[in-house]
mmCIF file of C-alpha atoms and ligand atoms in Angstrom:
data_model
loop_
_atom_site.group_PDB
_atom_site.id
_atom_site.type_symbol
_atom_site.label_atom_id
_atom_site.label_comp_id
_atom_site.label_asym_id
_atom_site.label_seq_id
_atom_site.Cartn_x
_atom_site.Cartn_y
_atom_site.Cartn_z
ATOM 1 C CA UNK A 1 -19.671 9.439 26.601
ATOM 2 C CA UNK A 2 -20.718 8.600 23.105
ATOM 3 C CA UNK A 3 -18.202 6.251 20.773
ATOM 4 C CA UNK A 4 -15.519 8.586 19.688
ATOM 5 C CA UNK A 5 -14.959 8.905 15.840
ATOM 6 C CA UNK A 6 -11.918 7.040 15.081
ATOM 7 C CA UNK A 7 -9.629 7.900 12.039
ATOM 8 C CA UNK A 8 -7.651 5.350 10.743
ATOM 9 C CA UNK A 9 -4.222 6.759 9.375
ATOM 10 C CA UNK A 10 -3.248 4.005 7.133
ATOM 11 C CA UNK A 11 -5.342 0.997 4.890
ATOM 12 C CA UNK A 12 -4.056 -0.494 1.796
ATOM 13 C CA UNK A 13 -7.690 -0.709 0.500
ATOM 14 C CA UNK A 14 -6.783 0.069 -2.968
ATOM 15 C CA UNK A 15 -3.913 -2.812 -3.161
ATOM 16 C CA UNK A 16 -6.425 -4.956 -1.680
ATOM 17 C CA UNK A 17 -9.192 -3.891 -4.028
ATOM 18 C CA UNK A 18 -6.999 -4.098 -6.968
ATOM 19 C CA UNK A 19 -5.127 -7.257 -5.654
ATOM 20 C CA UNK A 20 -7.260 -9.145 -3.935
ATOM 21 C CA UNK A 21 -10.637 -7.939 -5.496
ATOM 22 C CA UNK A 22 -11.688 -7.189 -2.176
ATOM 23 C CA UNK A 23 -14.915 -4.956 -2.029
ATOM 24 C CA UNK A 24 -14.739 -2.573 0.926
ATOM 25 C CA UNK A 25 -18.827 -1.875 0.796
ATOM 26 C CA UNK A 26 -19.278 -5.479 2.074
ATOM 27 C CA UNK A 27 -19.230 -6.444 5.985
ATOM 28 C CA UNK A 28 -16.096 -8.421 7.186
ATOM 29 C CA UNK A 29 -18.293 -11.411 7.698
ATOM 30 C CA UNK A 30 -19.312 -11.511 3.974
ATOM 31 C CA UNK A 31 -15.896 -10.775 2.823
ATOM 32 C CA UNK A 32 -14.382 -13.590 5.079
ATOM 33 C CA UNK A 33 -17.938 -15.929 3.444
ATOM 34 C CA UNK A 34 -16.650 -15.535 0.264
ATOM 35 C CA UNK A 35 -12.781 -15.484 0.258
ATOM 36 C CA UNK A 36 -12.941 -18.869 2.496
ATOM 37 C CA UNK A 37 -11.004 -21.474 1.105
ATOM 38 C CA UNK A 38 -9.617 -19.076 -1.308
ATOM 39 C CA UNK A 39 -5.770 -17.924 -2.023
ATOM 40 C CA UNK A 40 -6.445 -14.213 -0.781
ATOM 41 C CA UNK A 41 -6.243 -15.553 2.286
ATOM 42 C CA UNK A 42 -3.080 -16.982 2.288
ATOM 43 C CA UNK A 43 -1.972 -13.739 0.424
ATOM 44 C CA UNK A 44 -2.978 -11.584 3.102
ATOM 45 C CA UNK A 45 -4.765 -13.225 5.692
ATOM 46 C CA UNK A 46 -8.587 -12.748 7.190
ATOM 47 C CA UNK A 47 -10.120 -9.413 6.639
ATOM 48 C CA UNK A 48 -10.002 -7.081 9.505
ATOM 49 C CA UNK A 49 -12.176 -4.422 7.169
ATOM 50 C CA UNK A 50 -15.417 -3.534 6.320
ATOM 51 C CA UNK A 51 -17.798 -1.059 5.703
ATOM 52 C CA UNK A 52 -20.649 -2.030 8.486
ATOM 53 C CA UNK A 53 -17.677 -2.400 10.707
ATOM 54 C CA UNK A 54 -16.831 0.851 9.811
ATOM 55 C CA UNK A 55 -20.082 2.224 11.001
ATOM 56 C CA UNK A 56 -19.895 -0.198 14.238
ATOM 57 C CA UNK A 57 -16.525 1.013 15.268
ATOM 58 C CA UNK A 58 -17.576 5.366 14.382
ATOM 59 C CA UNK A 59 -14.490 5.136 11.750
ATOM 60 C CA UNK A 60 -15.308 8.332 10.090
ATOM 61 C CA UNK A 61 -12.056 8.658 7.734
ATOM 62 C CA UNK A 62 -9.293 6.313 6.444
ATOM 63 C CA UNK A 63 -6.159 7.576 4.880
ATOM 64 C CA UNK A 64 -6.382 4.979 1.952
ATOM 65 C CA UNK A 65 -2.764 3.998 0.544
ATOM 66 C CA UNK A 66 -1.288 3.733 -2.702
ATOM 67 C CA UNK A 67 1.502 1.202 -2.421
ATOM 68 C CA UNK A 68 2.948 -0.949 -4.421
ATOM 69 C CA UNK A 69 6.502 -3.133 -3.893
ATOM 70 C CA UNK A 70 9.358 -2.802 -6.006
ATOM 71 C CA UNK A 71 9.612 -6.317 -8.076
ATOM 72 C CA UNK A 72 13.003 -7.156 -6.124
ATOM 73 C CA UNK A 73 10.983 -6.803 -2.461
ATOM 74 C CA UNK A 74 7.510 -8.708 -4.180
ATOM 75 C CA UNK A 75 5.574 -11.110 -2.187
ATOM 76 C CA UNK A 76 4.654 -13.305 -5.301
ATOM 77 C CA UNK A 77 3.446 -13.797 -9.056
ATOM 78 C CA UNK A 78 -0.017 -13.145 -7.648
ATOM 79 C CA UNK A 79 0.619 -9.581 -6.533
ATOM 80 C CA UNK A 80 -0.249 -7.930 -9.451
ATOM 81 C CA UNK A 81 0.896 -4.208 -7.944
ATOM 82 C CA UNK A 82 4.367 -4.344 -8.086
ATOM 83 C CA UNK A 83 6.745 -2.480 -10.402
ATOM 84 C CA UNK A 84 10.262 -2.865 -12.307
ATOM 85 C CA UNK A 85 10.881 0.749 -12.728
ATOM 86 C CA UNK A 86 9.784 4.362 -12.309
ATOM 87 C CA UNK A 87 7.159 4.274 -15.534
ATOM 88 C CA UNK A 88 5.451 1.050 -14.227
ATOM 89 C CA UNK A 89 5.228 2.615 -10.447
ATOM 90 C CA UNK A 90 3.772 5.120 -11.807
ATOM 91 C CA UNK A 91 0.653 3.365 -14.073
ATOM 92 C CA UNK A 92 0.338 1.019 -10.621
ATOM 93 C CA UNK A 93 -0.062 3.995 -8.008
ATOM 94 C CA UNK A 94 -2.277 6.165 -10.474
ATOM 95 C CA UNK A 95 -4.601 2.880 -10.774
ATOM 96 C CA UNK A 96 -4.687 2.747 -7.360
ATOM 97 C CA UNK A 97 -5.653 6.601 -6.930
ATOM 98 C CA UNK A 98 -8.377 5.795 -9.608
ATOM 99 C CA UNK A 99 -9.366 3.123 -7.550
ATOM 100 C CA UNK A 100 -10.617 5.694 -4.815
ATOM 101 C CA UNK A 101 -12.324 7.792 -7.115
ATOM 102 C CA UNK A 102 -14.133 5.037 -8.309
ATOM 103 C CA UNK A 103 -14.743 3.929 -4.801
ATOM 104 C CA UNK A 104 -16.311 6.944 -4.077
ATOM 105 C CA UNK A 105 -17.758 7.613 -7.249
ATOM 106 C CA UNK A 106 -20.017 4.708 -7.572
ATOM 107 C CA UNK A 107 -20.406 4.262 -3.744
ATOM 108 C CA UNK A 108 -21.268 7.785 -2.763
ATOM 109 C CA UNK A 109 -22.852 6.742 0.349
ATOM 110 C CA UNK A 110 -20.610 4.542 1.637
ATOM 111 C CA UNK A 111 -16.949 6.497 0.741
ATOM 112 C CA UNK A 112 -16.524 10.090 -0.044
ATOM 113 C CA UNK A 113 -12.747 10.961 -1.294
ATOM 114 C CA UNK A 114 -11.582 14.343 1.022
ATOM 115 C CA UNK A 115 -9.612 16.657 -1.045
ATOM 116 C CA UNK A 116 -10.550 19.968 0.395
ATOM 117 C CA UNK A 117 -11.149 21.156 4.521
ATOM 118 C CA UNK A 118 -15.325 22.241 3.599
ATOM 119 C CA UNK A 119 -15.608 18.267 2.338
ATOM 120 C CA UNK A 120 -14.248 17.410 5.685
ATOM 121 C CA UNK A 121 -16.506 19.854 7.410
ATOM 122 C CA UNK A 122 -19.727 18.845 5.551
ATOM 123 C CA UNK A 123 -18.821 14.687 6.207
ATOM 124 C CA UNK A 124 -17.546 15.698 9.861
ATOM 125 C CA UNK A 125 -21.302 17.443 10.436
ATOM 126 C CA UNK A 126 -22.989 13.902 9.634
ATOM 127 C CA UNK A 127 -20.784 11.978 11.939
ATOM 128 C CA UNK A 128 -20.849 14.509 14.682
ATOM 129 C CA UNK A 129 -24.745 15.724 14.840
ATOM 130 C CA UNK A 130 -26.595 12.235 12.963
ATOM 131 C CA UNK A 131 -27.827 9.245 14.064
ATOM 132 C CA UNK A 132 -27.264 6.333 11.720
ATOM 133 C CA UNK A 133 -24.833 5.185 8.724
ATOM 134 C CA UNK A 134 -22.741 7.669 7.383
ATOM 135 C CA UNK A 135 -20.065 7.563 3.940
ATOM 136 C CA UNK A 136 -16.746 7.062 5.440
ATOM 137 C CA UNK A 137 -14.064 9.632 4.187
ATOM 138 C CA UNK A 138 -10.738 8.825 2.439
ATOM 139 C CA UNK A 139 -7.826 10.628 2.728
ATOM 140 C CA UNK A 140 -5.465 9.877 -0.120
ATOM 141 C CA UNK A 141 -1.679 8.489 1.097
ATOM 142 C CA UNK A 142 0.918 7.534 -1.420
ATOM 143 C CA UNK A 143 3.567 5.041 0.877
ATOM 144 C CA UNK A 144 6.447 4.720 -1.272
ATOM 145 C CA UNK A 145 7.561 7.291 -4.114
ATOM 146 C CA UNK A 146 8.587 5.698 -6.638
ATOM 147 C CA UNK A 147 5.751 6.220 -8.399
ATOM 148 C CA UNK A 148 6.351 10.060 -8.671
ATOM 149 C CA UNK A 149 8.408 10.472 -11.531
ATOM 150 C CA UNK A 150 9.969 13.415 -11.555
ATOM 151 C CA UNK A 151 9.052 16.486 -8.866
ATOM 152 C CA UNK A 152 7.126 18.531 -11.773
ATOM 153 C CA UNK A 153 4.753 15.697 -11.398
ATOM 154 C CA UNK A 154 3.707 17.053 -7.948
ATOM 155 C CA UNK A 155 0.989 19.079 -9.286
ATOM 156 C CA UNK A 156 -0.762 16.881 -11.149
ATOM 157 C CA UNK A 157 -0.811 14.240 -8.311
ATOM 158 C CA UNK A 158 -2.261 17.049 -5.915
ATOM 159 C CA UNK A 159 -4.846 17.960 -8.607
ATOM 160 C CA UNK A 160 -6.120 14.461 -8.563
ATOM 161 C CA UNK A 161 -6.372 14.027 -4.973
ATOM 162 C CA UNK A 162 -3.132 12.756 -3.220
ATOM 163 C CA UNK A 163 -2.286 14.737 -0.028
ATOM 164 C CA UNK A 164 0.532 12.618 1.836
ATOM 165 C CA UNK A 165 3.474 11.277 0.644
ATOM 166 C CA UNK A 166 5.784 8.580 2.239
ATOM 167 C CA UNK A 167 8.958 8.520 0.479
ATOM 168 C CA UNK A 168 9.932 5.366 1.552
ATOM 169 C CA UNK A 169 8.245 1.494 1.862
ATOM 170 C CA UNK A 170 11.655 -0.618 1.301
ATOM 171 C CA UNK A 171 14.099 1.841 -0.103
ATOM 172 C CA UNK A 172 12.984 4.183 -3.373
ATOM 173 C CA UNK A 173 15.518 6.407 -5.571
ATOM 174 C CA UNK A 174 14.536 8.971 -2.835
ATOM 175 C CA UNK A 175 15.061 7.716 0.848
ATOM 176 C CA UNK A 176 16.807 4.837 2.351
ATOM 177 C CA UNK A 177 13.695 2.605 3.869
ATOM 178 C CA UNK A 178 12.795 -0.426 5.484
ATOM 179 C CA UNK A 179 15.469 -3.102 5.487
ATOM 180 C CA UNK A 180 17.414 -0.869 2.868
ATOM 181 C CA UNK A 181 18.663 1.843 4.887
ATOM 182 C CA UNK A 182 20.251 5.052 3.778
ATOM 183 C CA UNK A 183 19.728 8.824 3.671
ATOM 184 C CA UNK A 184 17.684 11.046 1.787
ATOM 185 C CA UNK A 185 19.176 11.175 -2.125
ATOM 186 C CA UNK A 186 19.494 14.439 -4.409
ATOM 187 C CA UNK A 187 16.518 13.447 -5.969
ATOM 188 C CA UNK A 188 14.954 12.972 -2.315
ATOM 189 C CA UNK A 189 15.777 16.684 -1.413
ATOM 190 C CA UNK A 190 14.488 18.151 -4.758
ATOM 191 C CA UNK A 191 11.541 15.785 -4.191
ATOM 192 C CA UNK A 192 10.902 17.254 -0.583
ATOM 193 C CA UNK A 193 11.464 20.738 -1.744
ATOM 194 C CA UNK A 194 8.295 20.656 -4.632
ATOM 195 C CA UNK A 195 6.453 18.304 -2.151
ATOM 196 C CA UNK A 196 6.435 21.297 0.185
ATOM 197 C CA UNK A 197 5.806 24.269 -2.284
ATOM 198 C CA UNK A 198 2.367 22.367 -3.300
ATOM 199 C CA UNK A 199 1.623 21.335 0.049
ATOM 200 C CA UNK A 200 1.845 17.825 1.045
ATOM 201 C CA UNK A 201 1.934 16.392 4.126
ATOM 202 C CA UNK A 202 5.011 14.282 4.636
ATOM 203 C CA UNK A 203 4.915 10.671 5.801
ATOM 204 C CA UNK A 204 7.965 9.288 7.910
ATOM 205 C CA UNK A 205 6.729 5.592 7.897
ATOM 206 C CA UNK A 206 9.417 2.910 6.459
ATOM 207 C CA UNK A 207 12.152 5.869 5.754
ATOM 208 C CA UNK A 208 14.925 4.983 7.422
ATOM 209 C CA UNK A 209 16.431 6.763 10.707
ATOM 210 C CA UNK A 210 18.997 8.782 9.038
ATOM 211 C CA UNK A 211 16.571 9.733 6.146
ATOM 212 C CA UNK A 212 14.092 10.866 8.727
ATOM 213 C CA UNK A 213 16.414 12.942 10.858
ATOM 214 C CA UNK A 214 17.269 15.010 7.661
ATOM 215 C CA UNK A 215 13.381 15.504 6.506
ATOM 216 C CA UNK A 216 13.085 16.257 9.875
ATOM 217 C CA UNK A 217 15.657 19.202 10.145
ATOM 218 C CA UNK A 218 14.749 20.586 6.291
ATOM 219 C CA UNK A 219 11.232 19.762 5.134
ATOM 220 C CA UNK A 220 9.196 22.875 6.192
ATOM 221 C CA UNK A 221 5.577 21.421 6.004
ATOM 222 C CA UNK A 222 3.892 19.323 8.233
ATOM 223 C CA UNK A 223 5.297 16.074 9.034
ATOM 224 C CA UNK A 224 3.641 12.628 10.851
ATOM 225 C CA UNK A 225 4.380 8.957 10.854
ATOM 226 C CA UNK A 226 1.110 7.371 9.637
ATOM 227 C CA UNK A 227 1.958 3.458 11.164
ATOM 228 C CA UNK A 228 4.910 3.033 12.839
ATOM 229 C CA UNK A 229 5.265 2.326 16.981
ATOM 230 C CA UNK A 230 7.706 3.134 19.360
ATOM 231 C CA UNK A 231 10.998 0.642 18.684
ATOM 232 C CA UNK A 232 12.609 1.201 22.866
ATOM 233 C CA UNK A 233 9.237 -1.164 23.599
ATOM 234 C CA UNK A 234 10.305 -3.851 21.446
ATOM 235 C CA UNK A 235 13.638 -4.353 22.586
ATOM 236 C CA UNK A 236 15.748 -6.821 20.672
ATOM 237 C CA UNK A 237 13.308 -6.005 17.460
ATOM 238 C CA UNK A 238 15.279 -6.559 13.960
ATOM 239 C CA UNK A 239 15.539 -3.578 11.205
ATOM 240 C CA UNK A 240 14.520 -0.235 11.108
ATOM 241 C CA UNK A 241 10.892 -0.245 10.154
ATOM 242 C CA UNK A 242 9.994 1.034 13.657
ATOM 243 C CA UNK A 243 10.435 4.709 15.144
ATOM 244 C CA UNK A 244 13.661 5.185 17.307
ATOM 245 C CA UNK A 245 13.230 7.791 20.315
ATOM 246 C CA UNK A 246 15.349 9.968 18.331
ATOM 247 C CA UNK A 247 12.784 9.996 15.930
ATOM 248 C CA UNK A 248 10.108 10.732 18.107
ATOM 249 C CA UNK A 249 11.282 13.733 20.042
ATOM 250 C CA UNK A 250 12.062 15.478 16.531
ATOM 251 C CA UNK A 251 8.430 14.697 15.346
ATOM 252 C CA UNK A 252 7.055 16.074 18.158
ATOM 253 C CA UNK A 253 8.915 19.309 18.573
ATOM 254 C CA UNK A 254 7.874 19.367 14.689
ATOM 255 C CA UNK A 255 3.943 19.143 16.254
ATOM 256 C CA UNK A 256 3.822 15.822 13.684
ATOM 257 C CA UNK A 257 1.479 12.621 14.921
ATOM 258 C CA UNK A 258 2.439 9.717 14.976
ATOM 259 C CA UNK A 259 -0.217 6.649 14.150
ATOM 260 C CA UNK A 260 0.183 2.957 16.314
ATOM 261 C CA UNK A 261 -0.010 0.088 15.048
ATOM 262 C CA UNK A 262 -2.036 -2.930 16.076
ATOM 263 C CA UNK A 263 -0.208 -5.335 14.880
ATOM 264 C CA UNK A 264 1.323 -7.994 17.053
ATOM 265 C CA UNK A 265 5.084 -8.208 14.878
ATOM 266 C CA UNK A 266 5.384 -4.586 16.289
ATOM 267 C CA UNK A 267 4.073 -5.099 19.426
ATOM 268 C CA UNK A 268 6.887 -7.728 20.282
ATOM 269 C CA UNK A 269 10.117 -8.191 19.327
ATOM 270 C CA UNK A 270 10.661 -12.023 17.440
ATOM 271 C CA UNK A 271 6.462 -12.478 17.660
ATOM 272 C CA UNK A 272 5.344 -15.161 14.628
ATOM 273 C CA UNK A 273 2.279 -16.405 13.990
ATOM 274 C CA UNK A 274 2.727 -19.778 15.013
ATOM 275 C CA UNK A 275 2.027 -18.428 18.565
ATOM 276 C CA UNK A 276 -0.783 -16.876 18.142
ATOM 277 C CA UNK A 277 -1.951 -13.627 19.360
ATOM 278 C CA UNK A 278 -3.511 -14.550 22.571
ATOM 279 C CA UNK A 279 -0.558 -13.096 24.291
ATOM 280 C CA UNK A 280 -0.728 -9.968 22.468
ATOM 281 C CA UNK A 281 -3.462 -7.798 24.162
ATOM 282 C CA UNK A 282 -4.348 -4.462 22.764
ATOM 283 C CA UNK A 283 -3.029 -3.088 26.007
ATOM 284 C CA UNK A 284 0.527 -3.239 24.177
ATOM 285 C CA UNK A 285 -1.308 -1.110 22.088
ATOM 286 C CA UNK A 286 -1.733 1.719 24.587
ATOM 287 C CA UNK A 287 1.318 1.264 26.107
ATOM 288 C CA UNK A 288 2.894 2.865 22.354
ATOM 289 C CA UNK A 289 0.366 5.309 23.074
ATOM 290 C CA UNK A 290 1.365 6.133 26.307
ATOM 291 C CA UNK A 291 5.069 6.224 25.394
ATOM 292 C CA UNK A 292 4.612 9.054 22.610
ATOM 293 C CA UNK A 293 2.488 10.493 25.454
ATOM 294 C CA UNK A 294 4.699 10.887 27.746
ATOM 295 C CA UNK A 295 7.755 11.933 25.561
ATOM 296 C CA UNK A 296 4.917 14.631 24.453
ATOM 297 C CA UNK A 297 4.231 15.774 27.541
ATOM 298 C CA UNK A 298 0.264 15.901 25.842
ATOM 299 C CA UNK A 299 -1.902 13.299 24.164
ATOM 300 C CA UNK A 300 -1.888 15.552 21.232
ATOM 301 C CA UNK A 301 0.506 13.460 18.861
ATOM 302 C CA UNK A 302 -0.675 10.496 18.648
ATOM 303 C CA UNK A 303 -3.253 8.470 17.044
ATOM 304 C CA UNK A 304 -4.326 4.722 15.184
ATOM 305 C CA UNK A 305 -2.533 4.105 11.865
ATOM 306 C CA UNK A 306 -4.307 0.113 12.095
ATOM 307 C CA UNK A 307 -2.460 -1.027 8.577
ATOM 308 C CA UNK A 308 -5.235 -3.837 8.970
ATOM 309 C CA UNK A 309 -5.470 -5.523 5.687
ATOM 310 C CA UNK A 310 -1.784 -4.265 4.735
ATOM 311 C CA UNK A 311 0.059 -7.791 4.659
ATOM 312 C CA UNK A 312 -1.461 -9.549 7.703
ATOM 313 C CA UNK A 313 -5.005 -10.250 8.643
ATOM 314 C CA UNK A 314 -7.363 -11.627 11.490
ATOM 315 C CA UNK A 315 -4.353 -13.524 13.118
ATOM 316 C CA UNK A 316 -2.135 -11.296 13.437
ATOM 317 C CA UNK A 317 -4.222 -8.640 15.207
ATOM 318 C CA UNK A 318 -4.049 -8.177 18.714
ATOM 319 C CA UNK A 319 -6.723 -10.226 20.746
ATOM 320 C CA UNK A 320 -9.468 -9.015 21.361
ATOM 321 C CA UNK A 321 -9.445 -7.419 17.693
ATOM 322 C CA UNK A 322 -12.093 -9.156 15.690
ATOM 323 C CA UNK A 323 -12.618 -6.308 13.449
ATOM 324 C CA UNK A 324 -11.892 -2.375 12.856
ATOM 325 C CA UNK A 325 -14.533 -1.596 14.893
ATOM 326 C CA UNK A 326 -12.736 -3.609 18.230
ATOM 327 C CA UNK A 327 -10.348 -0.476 18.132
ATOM 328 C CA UNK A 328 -12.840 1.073 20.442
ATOM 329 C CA UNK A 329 -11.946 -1.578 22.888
ATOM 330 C CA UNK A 330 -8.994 1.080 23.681
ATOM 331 C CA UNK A 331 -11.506 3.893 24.859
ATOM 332 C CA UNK A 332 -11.963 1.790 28.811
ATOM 333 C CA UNK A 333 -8.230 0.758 28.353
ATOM 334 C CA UNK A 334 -7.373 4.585 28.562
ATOM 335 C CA UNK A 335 -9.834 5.461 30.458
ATOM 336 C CA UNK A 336 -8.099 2.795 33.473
ATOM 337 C CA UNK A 337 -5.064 4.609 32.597
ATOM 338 C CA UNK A 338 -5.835 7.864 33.634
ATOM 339 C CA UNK A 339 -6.759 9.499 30.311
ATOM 340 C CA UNK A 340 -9.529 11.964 30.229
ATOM 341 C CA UNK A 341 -12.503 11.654 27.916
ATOM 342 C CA UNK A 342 -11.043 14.713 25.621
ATOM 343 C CA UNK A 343 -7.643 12.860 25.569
ATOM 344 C CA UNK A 344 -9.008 9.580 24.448
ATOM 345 C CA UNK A 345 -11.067 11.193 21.813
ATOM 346 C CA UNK A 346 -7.648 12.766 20.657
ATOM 347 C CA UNK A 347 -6.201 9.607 20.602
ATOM 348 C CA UNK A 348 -8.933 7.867 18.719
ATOM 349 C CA UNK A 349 -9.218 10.733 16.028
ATOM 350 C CA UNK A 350 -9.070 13.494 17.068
ATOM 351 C CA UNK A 351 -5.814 14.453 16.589
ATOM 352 C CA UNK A 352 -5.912 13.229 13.141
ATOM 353 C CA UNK A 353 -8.820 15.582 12.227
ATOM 354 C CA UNK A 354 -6.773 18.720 13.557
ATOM 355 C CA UNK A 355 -4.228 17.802 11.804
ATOM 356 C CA UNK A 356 -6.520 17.454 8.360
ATOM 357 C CA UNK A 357 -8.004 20.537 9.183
ATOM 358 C CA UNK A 358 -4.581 22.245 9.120
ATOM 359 C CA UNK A 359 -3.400 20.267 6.153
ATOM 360 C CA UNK A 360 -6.599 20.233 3.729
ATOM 361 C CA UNK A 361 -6.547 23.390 1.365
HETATM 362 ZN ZN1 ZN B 401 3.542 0.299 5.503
#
């Protein structure tokens, strides 16, 4: 069987770009030439991204993020992307949308921003029936909502590109989220109920359990989790960033997908860098996979949401994992497993592209 096409549900490649002044046309070795020695990566670590590797590893789209931390929640001086209030959220995550039309715009073979279901069918065509290097598609995510200002915004921001929202990174004046628990607000049901009118695809990643239950039961358009694994794996695991069963079973009687993570904090409980990631194989990785699986009773809701690049790099990746392209590696890990070629293919990206192909007006 041929490489499948693998779509990556989450990278912070405008943060990153903006950030960082990473440049996502370059290979990972180049990147990792030049940033050696240099504070990026302390900040965030080895790259795990590039567009060669890209190619290497068939990663035909990306759902590139906007995110950007509240101050109280920020990393650092250095990280330029993070906002006081409401007004400043919003200039940071319209920078970083700008970012991917610029990406795309001066890069038009390497990245092509998808905004519409025929751009995904011409890109999809070059993947599918040509040899060689194709432009890798970008799928716009906004992770954290603060920088929607008021619902009537919505329109604009779909106009310009953005097709999933998160409402939720740590919590936002919508939805309790990671390490700041809570239910949805007023503002977060008013929020939902334009979201839905327009068309967006809601993102369960970082909102908290209770938060999520209630999007669950009332938002009426289609719902996923772009990076989060399965939390009953990583027993003993502190906070609520990852996706009780609960959580699960309502996403997938909602058809929603849910992306795993390779990344070895949520692949086991209390894991640190200090000792190292030999012990992390990607296996763990397909054992999320198999869990949402088998709660599915299909291998139709789940895909890869890598977050490589998003706050960790090279070390923290499970071994094995050089690069994007090492996601492949999964394909004979399945395969032992007892998943069929079609199933794997799913898995890898295929599920993601139905779900696009639903989604994309
Ligand atoms: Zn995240």
């Amino acid at each position: 069987m041929p490489l499948p096409l693998i779509v990556d549900a989450h990278e912070d490649l405008a943060w990153n770009i903006l950030v960082l002044g990473r440049d996502y046309t370059r290979s990972v070795a180049e990147t990792r030439r030049l940033e050696a020695g240099t504070p990026n990566v302390a900040h965030n670590g080895e790259t795990l991204l590039g567009w060669q590797e890209y190619q290497q590893g068939r990663v035909a789209i990306v759902f590139g993020t906007l995110f950007a931390a509240p101050r109280r929640c920020s990393i650092g001086d250095w990280d330029t992307q993070s906002y006081e209030d409401c007004e400043q959220a919003h200039r940071i995550y319209r920078a970083q949308l700008d970012a991917y039309h610029a990406l795309a715009g001066n890069h038009p073979d390497h990245f092509r921003l998808l905004q519409t279901r025929a751009e995904l069918e011409s890109l999809l065509k070059q993947w599918e029936g040509e040899e060689g290097e194709h432009p890798v598609g970008l799928v716009a995510l906004m992770e954290g909502a603060d920088g929607v200002r008021r619902p009537a915004e919505l329109e604009e921001w779909w106009e310009l590109g953005l097709r999933i929202i998160g409402l939720a990174w740590a919590g936002t004046r919508y939805s309790g989220g990671t390490r700041e628990p809570g239910p949805l607000t007023a503002d977060g049901h008013l929020l939902l109920k334009a979201m839905a009118e327009i068309g967006f695809t809601l993102d369960l990643s970082h909102m908290d359990e209770e938060a999520s239950l209630q999007a669950l039961d009332t938002y009426p358009g289609a719902i996923i989790a772009s990076h989060a694994n399965a939390v009953a794996l990583l027993p003993g695991f502190q906070g609520n960033r990852l996706l009780t069963d609960a959580v699960i079973k309502r996403l997938l009687e909602r058809d929603g997908i849910i992306g795993v993570v390779p990344y070895c904090r949520f692949l086991r409980a209390g894991w640190t860098e200090a000792e190292g990631r030999e012990g992390i194989p990607l296996a763990s990785v397909a054992d999320h996979v198999d869990h949402i699986c088998q709660m599915a009773g299909d291998a139709r809701h789940v895909g890869l949401g890598s977050d490589f690049d998003g706050g960790f790099g090279l070390t923290a990746a499970p071994a094995g994992v050089d690069t994007i392209a090492d996601l492949q590696k999964l394909v004979p890990i399945l395969a032992a497993r007892g998943y069929r070629d079609e199933d794997v293919a799913a898995i890898l990206g295929g599920n993601w592209l139905r779900h696009l192909k639903s989604c994309l007006p």
